[in-house]
mmCIF file of C-alpha atoms in Angstrom:
data_model
loop_
_atom_site.group_PDB
_atom_site.id
_atom_site.type_symbol
_atom_site.label_atom_id
_atom_site.label_comp_id
_atom_site.label_asym_id
_atom_site.label_seq_id
_atom_site.Cartn_x
_atom_site.Cartn_y
_atom_site.Cartn_z
ATOM 1 C CA UNK H 212 -35.984 -43.747 147.263
ATOM 2 C CA UNK H 213 -39.758 -43.836 147.093
ATOM 3 C CA UNK H 214 -39.660 -47.194 145.273
ATOM 4 C CA UNK H 215 -37.287 -48.667 147.849
ATOM 5 C CA UNK H 216 -39.522 -47.422 150.656
ATOM 6 C CA UNK H 217 -42.576 -48.958 149.008
ATOM 7 C CA UNK H 218 -40.927 -52.373 148.545
ATOM 8 C CA UNK H 219 -39.684 -52.211 152.159
ATOM 9 C CA UNK H 220 -43.203 -51.535 153.462
ATOM 10 C CA UNK H 221 -42.278 -48.003 154.516
ATOM 11 C CA UNK H 222 -44.382 -44.941 153.849
ATOM 12 C CA UNK H 223 -42.753 -41.558 153.262
ATOM 13 C CA UNK H 224 -44.689 -38.421 154.148
ATOM 14 C CA UNK H 225 -43.644 -35.709 151.641
ATOM 15 C CA UNK H 226 -44.765 -33.007 154.050
ATOM 16 C CA UNK H 227 -42.385 -34.221 156.748
ATOM 17 C CA UNK H 228 -39.493 -35.367 154.546
ATOM 18 C CA UNK H 229 -36.664 -32.865 154.033
ATOM 19 C CA UNK H 230 -33.539 -32.864 151.896
ATOM 20 C CA UNK H 231 -30.081 -31.803 153.074
ATOM 21 C CA UNK H 232 -26.819 -31.518 151.127
ATOM 22 C CA UNK H 233 -24.021 -32.735 153.396
ATOM 23 C CA UNK H 234 -20.596 -31.234 152.852
ATOM 24 C CA UNK H 235 -17.810 -29.305 154.550
ATOM 25 C CA UNK H 236 -17.556 -25.507 154.595
ATOM 26 C CA UNK H 237 -14.529 -25.707 152.322
ATOM 27 C CA UNK H 238 -16.282 -27.800 149.648
ATOM 28 C CA UNK H 239 -19.360 -25.559 149.842
ATOM 29 C CA UNK H 240 -17.187 -22.564 148.942
ATOM 30 C CA UNK H 241 -15.228 -24.367 146.230
ATOM 31 C CA UNK H 242 -18.295 -25.839 144.472
ATOM 32 C CA UNK H 243 -20.786 -23.100 145.405
ATOM 33 C CA UNK H 244 -23.157 -25.724 146.789
ATOM 34 C CA UNK H 245 -25.370 -23.225 148.588
ATOM 35 C CA UNK H 246 -26.639 -21.812 145.308
ATOM 36 C CA UNK H 247 -27.024 -25.103 143.458
ATOM 37 C CA UNK H 248 -30.641 -26.179 143.001
ATOM 38 C CA UNK H 249 -31.438 -29.764 143.869
ATOM 39 C CA UNK H 250 -34.638 -31.295 142.532
ATOM 40 C CA UNK H 251 -35.869 -34.102 144.749
ATOM 41 C CA UNK H 252 -39.519 -35.105 144.639
ATOM 42 C CA UNK H 253 -41.779 -37.642 146.298
ATOM 43 C CA UNK H 254 -45.204 -38.206 144.787
ATOM 44 C CA UNK H 255 -44.677 -35.157 142.515
ATOM 45 C CA UNK H 256 -44.026 -32.973 145.548
ATOM 46 C CA UNK H 257 -40.642 -31.231 145.824
ATOM 47 C CA UNK H 258 -38.857 -31.724 149.104
ATOM 48 C CA UNK H 259 -37.890 -28.712 151.164
ATOM 49 C CA UNK H 260 -34.128 -28.167 151.448
ATOM 50 C CA UNK H 261 -32.925 -27.437 154.983
ATOM 51 C CA UNK H 262 -29.543 -26.601 156.495
ATOM 52 C CA UNK H 263 -30.225 -28.422 159.754
ATOM 53 C CA UNK H 264 -32.754 -30.823 161.181
ATOM 54 C CA UNK H 265 -33.378 -32.911 164.259
ATOM 55 C CA UNK H 266 -33.566 -36.704 164.093
ATOM 56 C CA UNK H 267 -34.330 -38.752 167.209
ATOM 57 C CA UNK H 268 -33.028 -35.991 169.445
ATOM 58 C CA UNK H 269 -29.799 -35.494 167.470
ATOM 59 C CA UNK H 270 -29.366 -32.157 165.685
ATOM 60 C CA UNK H 271 -27.773 -32.644 162.239
ATOM 61 C CA UNK H 272 -26.137 -29.783 160.293
ATOM 62 C CA UNK H 273 -25.365 -29.714 156.563
ATOM 63 C CA UNK H 274 -21.747 -28.610 157.183
ATOM 64 C CA UNK H 275 -21.136 -31.798 159.200
ATOM 65 C CA UNK H 276 -20.461 -29.777 162.316
ATOM 66 C CA UNK H 277 -21.972 -30.606 165.684
ATOM 67 C CA UNK H 278 -21.805 -27.155 167.279
ATOM 68 C CA UNK H 279 -25.537 -26.800 167.947
ATOM 69 C CA UNK H 280 -25.948 -30.407 169.064
ATOM 70 C CA UNK H 281 -22.916 -30.167 171.345
ATOM 71 C CA UNK H 282 -24.304 -26.934 172.808
ATOM 72 C CA UNK H 283 -27.633 -28.642 173.554
ATOM 73 C CA UNK H 284 -25.901 -31.655 175.043
ATOM 74 C CA UNK H 285 -23.563 -29.407 177.054
ATOM 75 C CA UNK H 286 -26.559 -27.601 178.512
ATOM 76 C CA UNK H 287 -28.069 -30.963 179.383
ATOM 77 C CA UNK H 288 -24.823 -32.168 180.966
ATOM 78 C CA UNK H 289 -24.616 -28.976 183.041
ATOM 79 C CA UNK H 290 -28.123 -29.877 184.167
ATOM 80 C CA UNK H 291 -26.775 -33.267 185.242
ATOM 81 C CA UNK H 292 -24.084 -31.491 187.255
ATOM 82 C CA UNK H 293 -26.630 -29.235 188.922
ATOM 83 C CA UNK H 294 -28.799 -32.290 189.589
ATOM 84 C CA UNK H 295 -25.832 -33.909 191.301
ATOM 85 C CA UNK H 296 -25.134 -30.786 193.351
ATOM 86 C CA UNK H 297 -28.769 -30.470 194.409
ATOM 87 C CA UNK H 298 -28.723 -34.114 195.442
ATOM 88 C CA UNK H 299 -25.719 -33.561 197.691
ATOM 89 C CA UNK H 300 -26.754 -30.078 198.837
ATOM 90 C CA UNK H 301 -30.452 -30.237 199.787
ATOM 91 C CA UNK H 302 -30.475 -26.870 201.573
ATOM 92 C CA UNK H 303 -30.289 -23.549 199.733
ATOM 93 C CA UNK H 304 -27.105 -21.803 200.755
ATOM 94 C CA UNK H 305 -25.148 -25.031 201.251
ATOM 95 C CA UNK H 306 -21.530 -24.801 200.132
ATOM 96 C CA UNK H 307 -19.289 -26.660 197.715
ATOM 97 C CA UNK H 308 -15.497 -26.450 197.567
ATOM 98 C CA UNK H 309 -14.177 -26.269 194.024
ATOM 99 C CA UNK H 310 -10.852 -25.486 192.351
ATOM 100 C CA UNK H 311 -10.370 -21.911 191.156
ATOM 101 C CA UNK H 312 -9.669 -23.083 187.579
ATOM 102 C CA UNK H 313 -12.437 -25.695 187.410
ATOM 103 C CA UNK H 314 -14.944 -25.811 184.550
ATOM 104 C CA UNK H 315 -17.758 -25.169 187.060
ATOM 105 C CA UNK H 316 -16.171 -21.827 187.958
ATOM 106 C CA UNK H 317 -14.909 -20.625 184.583
ATOM 107 C CA UNK H 318 -17.442 -21.730 181.975
ATOM 108 C CA UNK H 319 -20.916 -22.379 183.415
ATOM 109 C CA UNK H 320 -22.310 -18.901 184.184
ATOM 110 C CA UNK H 321 -22.414 -19.598 187.904
ATOM 111 C CA UNK H 322 -25.121 -22.180 187.204
ATOM 112 C CA UNK H 323 -24.770 -23.857 190.596
ATOM 113 C CA UNK H 324 -25.823 -20.600 192.247
ATOM 114 C CA UNK H 325 -28.501 -19.743 189.655
ATOM 115 C CA UNK H 326 -30.300 -23.081 189.674
ATOM 116 C CA UNK H 327 -29.193 -25.019 192.734
ATOM 117 C CA UNK H 328 -28.886 -22.130 195.204
ATOM 118 C CA UNK H 329 -25.440 -23.446 196.169
ATOM 119 C CA UNK H 330 -22.525 -21.270 197.291
ATOM 120 C CA UNK H 331 -19.144 -21.974 195.642
ATOM 121 C CA UNK H 332 -15.986 -21.501 197.685
ATOM 122 C CA UNK H 333 -12.829 -21.608 195.578
ATOM 123 C CA UNK H 334 -9.646 -23.366 196.609
ATOM 124 C CA UNK H 335 -6.219 -23.151 195.008
ATOM 125 C CA UNK H 336 -5.591 -25.439 192.023
ATOM 126 C CA UNK H 337 -2.064 -26.775 191.566
ATOM 127 C CA UNK H 338 -0.400 -26.690 188.162
ATOM 128 C CA UNK H 339 -1.230 -30.373 187.608
ATOM 129 C CA UNK H 340 -4.970 -29.826 188.190
ATOM 130 C CA UNK H 341 -5.033 -31.255 191.727
ATOM 131 C CA UNK H 342 -6.417 -29.277 194.655
ATOM 132 C CA UNK H 343 -4.193 -27.786 197.343
ATOM 133 C CA UNK H 344 -5.155 -30.080 200.242
ATOM 134 C CA UNK H 345 -3.971 -27.632 202.912
ATOM 135 C CA UNK H 346 -6.190 -24.953 201.376
ATOM 136 C CA UNK H 347 -9.102 -27.423 201.250
ATOM 137 C CA UNK H 348 -8.633 -28.325 204.909
ATOM 138 C CA UNK H 349 -8.562 -24.668 205.924
ATOM 139 C CA UNK H 350 -11.735 -23.812 204.009
ATOM 140 C CA UNK H 351 -14.031 -26.675 205.024
ATOM 141 C CA UNK H 352 -16.792 -25.255 207.253
ATOM 142 C CA UNK H 353 -18.921 -27.316 209.633
ATOM 143 C CA UNK H 354 -22.508 -26.873 210.762
ATOM 144 C CA UNK H 355 -23.261 -24.832 213.830
ATOM 145 C CA UNK H 356 -22.158 -21.307 212.921
ATOM 146 C CA UNK H 357 -25.191 -19.260 211.870
ATOM 147 C CA UNK H 358 -22.916 -16.818 210.024
ATOM 148 C CA UNK H 359 -21.460 -19.358 207.590
ATOM 149 C CA UNK H 360 -22.692 -21.888 205.024
ATOM 150 C CA UNK H 361 -22.137 -25.606 205.584
ATOM 151 C CA UNK H 362 -19.522 -27.292 203.346
ATOM 152 C CA UNK H 363 -21.221 -30.407 201.972
ATOM 153 C CA UNK H 364 -19.290 -31.327 198.833
ATOM 154 C CA UNK H 365 -15.801 -31.139 197.285
ATOM 155 C CA UNK H 366 -15.914 -31.027 193.472
ATOM 156 C CA UNK H 367 -12.990 -32.650 191.633
ATOM 157 C CA UNK H 368 -12.611 -32.305 187.849
ATOM 158 C CA UNK H 369 -11.251 -35.426 186.178
ATOM 159 C CA UNK H 370 -9.558 -35.075 183.721
ATOM 160 C CA UNK H 371 -8.710 -31.409 184.346
ATOM 161 C CA UNK H 372 -9.453 -29.305 181.268
ATOM 162 C CA UNK H 373 -7.612 -26.076 182.098
ATOM 163 C CA UNK H 374 -4.455 -28.032 182.987
ATOM 164 C CA UNK H 375 -4.316 -29.662 179.586
ATOM 165 C CA UNK H 376 -6.403 -32.757 180.245
ATOM 166 C CA UNK H 377 -4.155 -33.909 183.080
ATOM 167 C CA UNK H 378 -5.296 -36.772 185.266
ATOM 168 C CA UNK H 379 -5.050 -37.600 188.937
ATOM 169 C CA UNK H 380 -2.908 -40.662 189.808
ATOM 170 C CA UNK H 381 -6.025 -42.853 190.128
ATOM 171 C CA UNK H 382 -8.269 -44.833 187.782
ATOM 172 C CA UNK H 383 -10.480 -42.458 185.779
ATOM 173 C CA UNK H 384 -13.200 -42.183 183.165
ATOM 174 C CA UNK H 385 -11.309 -41.335 180.007
ATOM 175 C CA UNK H 386 -12.156 -38.539 177.609
ATOM 176 C CA UNK H 387 -11.962 -38.416 173.835
ATOM 177 C CA UNK H 388 -14.303 -41.332 173.149
ATOM 178 C CA UNK H 389 -16.322 -39.376 170.608
ATOM 179 C CA UNK H 390 -19.577 -40.177 172.416
ATOM 180 C CA UNK H 391 -22.132 -37.332 172.619
ATOM 181 C CA UNK H 392 -22.598 -37.404 176.402
ATOM 182 C CA UNK H 393 -20.062 -38.143 179.118
ATOM 183 C CA UNK H 394 -21.837 -37.466 182.418
ATOM 184 C CA UNK H 395 -22.205 -40.151 185.065
ATOM 185 C CA UNK H 396 -23.964 -39.964 188.429
ATOM 186 C CA UNK H 397 -23.409 -42.737 190.967
ATOM 187 C CA UNK H 398 -24.659 -43.201 194.521
ATOM 188 C CA UNK H 399 -27.004 -45.173 196.725
ATOM 189 C CA UNK H 400 -30.683 -45.695 195.905
ATOM 190 C CA UNK H 401 -31.968 -42.751 197.974
ATOM 191 C CA UNK H 402 -29.418 -40.374 196.458
ATOM 192 C CA UNK H 403 -30.239 -41.399 192.886
ATOM 193 C CA UNK H 404 -33.946 -41.016 193.676
ATOM 194 C CA UNK H 405 -33.369 -37.412 194.794
ATOM 195 C CA UNK H 406 -31.291 -36.720 191.673
ATOM 196 C CA UNK H 407 -34.077 -38.019 189.425
ATOM 197 C CA UNK H 408 -36.526 -35.597 191.040
ATOM 198 C CA UNK H 409 -34.144 -32.661 190.646
ATOM 199 C CA UNK H 410 -33.384 -33.586 187.040
ATOM 200 C CA UNK H 411 -37.086 -33.582 186.205
ATOM 201 C CA UNK H 412 -37.448 -30.068 187.625
ATOM 202 C CA UNK H 413 -34.479 -28.908 185.503
ATOM 203 C CA UNK H 414 -36.038 -30.246 182.304
ATOM 204 C CA UNK H 415 -34.454 -33.688 182.199
ATOM 205 C CA UNK H 416 -36.024 -36.918 180.981
ATOM 206 C CA UNK H 417 -34.898 -37.367 177.376
ATOM 207 C CA UNK H 418 -37.213 -39.775 175.573
ATOM 208 C CA UNK H 419 -34.629 -40.872 172.961
ATOM 209 C CA UNK H 420 -31.967 -41.826 175.498
ATOM 210 C CA UNK H 421 -31.321 -45.044 173.591
ATOM 211 C CA UNK H 422 -29.738 -43.055 170.738
ATOM 212 C CA UNK H 423 -27.174 -41.600 173.130
ATOM 213 C CA UNK H 424 -26.694 -44.932 174.871
ATOM 214 C CA UNK H 425 -25.987 -46.625 171.528
ATOM 215 C CA UNK H 426 -23.279 -44.066 170.750
ATOM 216 C CA UNK H 427 -21.774 -44.574 174.191
ATOM 217 C CA UNK H 428 -21.768 -48.367 173.833
ATOM 218 C CA UNK H 429 -20.142 -48.111 170.402
ATOM 219 C CA UNK H 430 -17.493 -45.757 171.801
ATOM 220 C CA UNK H 431 -16.660 -48.103 174.674
ATOM 221 C CA UNK H 432 -16.456 -51.133 172.376
ATOM 222 C CA UNK H 433 -14.617 -49.539 169.442
ATOM 223 C CA UNK H 434 -12.967 -46.256 170.477
ATOM 224 C CA UNK H 435 -11.824 -46.852 174.057
ATOM 225 C CA UNK H 436 -9.245 -49.491 172.998
ATOM 226 C CA UNK H 437 -7.659 -46.862 170.713
ATOM 227 C CA UNK H 438 -7.232 -44.117 173.311
ATOM 228 C CA UNK H 439 -3.559 -44.984 173.699
ATOM 229 C CA UNK H 440 -3.112 -44.006 170.026
ATOM 230 C CA UNK H 441 -4.604 -40.560 170.739
ATOM 231 C CA UNK H 442 -2.238 -40.146 173.689
ATOM 232 C CA UNK H 443 0.759 -41.208 171.573
ATOM 233 C CA UNK H 444 -0.220 -38.758 168.804
ATOM 234 C CA UNK H 445 -0.552 -36.000 171.401
ATOM 235 C CA UNK H 446 3.029 -36.710 172.471
ATOM 236 C CA UNK H 447 4.217 -36.520 168.844
ATOM 237 C CA UNK H 448 2.432 -33.188 168.409
ATOM 238 C CA UNK H 449 3.810 -31.790 171.659
ATOM 239 C CA UNK H 450 7.390 -32.803 170.856
ATOM 240 C CA UNK H 451 7.075 -31.298 167.375
ATOM 241 C CA UNK H 452 5.846 -28.037 168.868
ATOM 242 C CA UNK H 453 8.711 -28.083 171.377
ATOM 243 C CA UNK H 454 11.134 -28.266 168.459
ATOM 244 C CA UNK H 455 9.658 -24.968 167.171
ATOM 245 C CA UNK H 456 10.665 -23.007 170.256
ATOM 246 C CA UNK H 457 12.942 -20.819 168.107
ATOM 247 C CA UNK H 458 9.858 -19.979 165.997
ATOM 248 C CA UNK H 459 7.902 -18.665 168.981
ATOM 249 C CA UNK H 460 6.100 -21.762 170.281
ATOM 250 C CA UNK H 461 6.442 -23.261 173.747
ATOM 251 C CA UNK H 462 4.918 -26.323 175.396
ATOM 252 C CA UNK H 463 5.309 -28.088 178.746
ATOM 253 C CA UNK H 464 5.774 -31.747 177.818
ATOM 254 C CA UNK H 465 5.074 -32.844 181.388
ATOM 255 C CA UNK H 466 1.549 -31.399 181.131
ATOM 256 C CA UNK H 467 0.620 -33.598 178.147
ATOM 257 C CA UNK H 468 -0.809 -36.703 179.807
ATOM 258 C CA UNK H 469 -3.871 -37.482 177.672
ATOM 259 C CA UNK H 470 -5.163 -36.198 174.338
ATOM 260 C CA UNK H 471 -4.896 -32.431 174.945
ATOM 261 C CA UNK H 472 -1.945 -30.233 174.039
ATOM 262 C CA UNK H 473 -1.789 -26.663 175.350
ATOM 263 C CA UNK H 474 0.982 -24.480 173.938
ATOM 264 C CA UNK H 475 1.839 -20.790 174.055
ATOM 265 C CA UNK H 476 2.543 -18.513 171.099
ATOM 266 C CA UNK H 477 5.278 -15.906 171.530
ATOM 267 C CA UNK H 478 5.879 -15.048 167.869
ATOM 268 C CA UNK H 479 6.908 -11.416 167.211
ATOM 269 C CA UNK H 480 4.281 -10.803 164.494
ATOM 270 C CA UNK H 481 1.702 -13.620 164.761
ATOM 271 C CA UNK H 482 -0.635 -13.710 167.761
ATOM 272 C CA UNK H 483 -2.229 -16.893 169.081
ATOM 273 C CA UNK H 484 -5.576 -15.782 167.638
ATOM 274 C CA UNK H 485 -4.063 -15.117 164.212
ATOM 275 C CA UNK H 486 -2.281 -18.471 164.258
ATOM 276 C CA UNK H 487 -5.569 -20.214 165.075
ATOM 277 C CA UNK H 488 -7.302 -18.467 162.144
ATOM 278 C CA UNK H 489 -4.516 -19.260 159.686
ATOM 279 C CA UNK H 490 -4.345 -22.914 160.715
ATOM 280 C CA UNK H 491 -8.015 -23.298 159.794
ATOM 281 C CA UNK H 492 -7.678 -21.367 156.539
ATOM 282 C CA UNK H 493 -6.737 -23.154 153.291
ATOM 283 C CA UNK H 494 -5.284 -21.173 150.372
ATOM 284 C CA UNK H 495 -4.013 -22.016 146.876
ATOM 285 C CA UNK H 496 -0.710 -20.301 147.636
ATOM 286 C CA UNK H 497 0.470 -22.699 150.323
ATOM 287 C CA UNK H 498 2.218 -26.014 149.617
ATOM 288 C CA UNK H 499 -0.061 -28.934 148.778
ATOM 289 C CA UNK H 500 1.029 -30.892 151.850
ATOM 290 C CA UNK H 501 -0.257 -28.119 154.144
ATOM 291 C CA UNK H 502 -3.604 -27.568 152.401
ATOM 292 C CA UNK H 503 -5.662 -28.916 155.224
ATOM 293 C CA UNK H 504 -7.915 -27.024 157.620
ATOM 294 C CA UNK H 505 -6.745 -27.618 161.200
ATOM 295 C CA UNK H 506 -9.013 -26.503 164.032
ATOM 296 C CA UNK H 507 -6.975 -25.374 167.054
ATOM 297 C CA UNK H 508 -8.863 -23.299 169.616
ATOM 298 C CA UNK H 509 -7.611 -20.283 171.524
ATOM 299 C CA UNK H 510 -7.289 -20.923 175.240
ATOM 300 C CA UNK H 511 -5.634 -18.910 177.965
ATOM 301 C CA UNK H 512 -3.620 -15.747 177.309
ATOM 302 C CA UNK H 513 -1.385 -16.284 174.258
ATOM 303 C CA UNK H 514 -2.185 -20.015 174.311
ATOM 304 C CA UNK H 515 -3.816 -22.530 171.973
ATOM 305 C CA UNK H 516 -5.405 -25.908 172.667
ATOM 306 C CA UNK H 517 -5.209 -28.888 170.317
ATOM 307 C CA UNK H 518 -7.323 -31.961 171.052
ATOM 308 C CA UNK H 519 -6.568 -35.340 169.472
ATOM 309 C CA UNK H 520 -9.258 -37.973 168.828
ATOM 310 C CA UNK H 521 -9.780 -41.211 166.923
ATOM 311 C CA UNK H 522 -10.294 -39.408 163.599
ATOM 312 C CA UNK H 523 -6.884 -37.702 163.793
ATOM 313 C CA UNK H 524 -4.125 -39.960 162.470
ATOM 314 C CA UNK H 525 -0.378 -39.759 163.012
ATOM 315 C CA UNK H 526 -0.073 -38.502 159.430
ATOM 316 C CA UNK H 527 -2.532 -35.701 160.292
ATOM 317 C CA UNK H 528 -0.309 -34.750 163.235
ATOM 318 C CA UNK H 529 2.766 -34.470 161.005
ATOM 319 C CA UNK H 530 0.830 -32.369 158.485
ATOM 320 C CA UNK H 531 -0.314 -30.136 161.332
ATOM 321 C CA UNK H 532 3.298 -29.600 162.380
ATOM 322 C CA UNK H 533 4.254 -28.846 158.775
ATOM 323 C CA UNK H 534 1.490 -26.255 158.521
ATOM 324 C CA UNK H 535 2.517 -24.646 161.809
ATOM 325 C CA UNK H 536 6.097 -24.350 160.603
ATOM 326 C CA UNK H 537 5.009 -22.988 157.212
ATOM 327 C CA UNK H 538 2.869 -20.250 158.780
ATOM 328 C CA UNK H 539 5.515 -19.223 161.314
ATOM 329 C CA UNK H 540 8.276 -19.001 158.711
ATOM 330 C CA UNK H 541 6.414 -17.510 155.744
#
């Protein structure tokens, strides 16, 4: 590596160069990689081994997981949302109308109130993720009453996470592209100018934005055309789960519109949490065809959520169904 760097007119700084052994958690356990000593040197100086590092704003982990990076990006994207809200709601105490099962309400620590000083008024969310328009109309409040906040913004989640990734019957920005950031703010010049100011106050202004932009461009060019495959695989998974109703699984096929599959677990001895753990576990006792770790997250009460993406093939879906059936019948 040092010779290649030298011939390529690159200079490696041993004090800043680290080594990382990339593998999966399963292979680490099987081959005991954590305790294996690796001897890598540059200019007779041994390189420090690390489990994670940051490169051009992207946090890399040795287990090939993106949990920490996703958490950082999620925090940044919530900042984008708050920037957007502050742009629309310039006065502290202004009001937004938002669905009672929206991500803003359920999973963001009340950030719009903490950072933007905005009041959230919840409206009823229909089973398909749309807002109850009669409820919206009743709850919109106008200026003039000193006892009430002023309704300035209606927040619509698209696609709707808690409803299984369902979409409104309009054109939409699709999910599942595999790009690290998916937030978009649009508006006129004055609005964008206000948002830029608010974003700066909230800690925005990433210097390595080109890294994220490159991933987004790649996703649009190479992954977006394959989204229909993810949706088709989600249908295969959902129909396979429906066929296991006698084994304690249930799914609403009409709710599967994109790449998310929510299903409930009503097994007499296996809870949804236990099923999630066992799907991710790989043992020597199970059949070879089911020896694959499958990550399915717990969701609402007695429910699990499976998300398909471009790295999940149709064969993976069938193996997932085989593993589900094996666990529920063994």
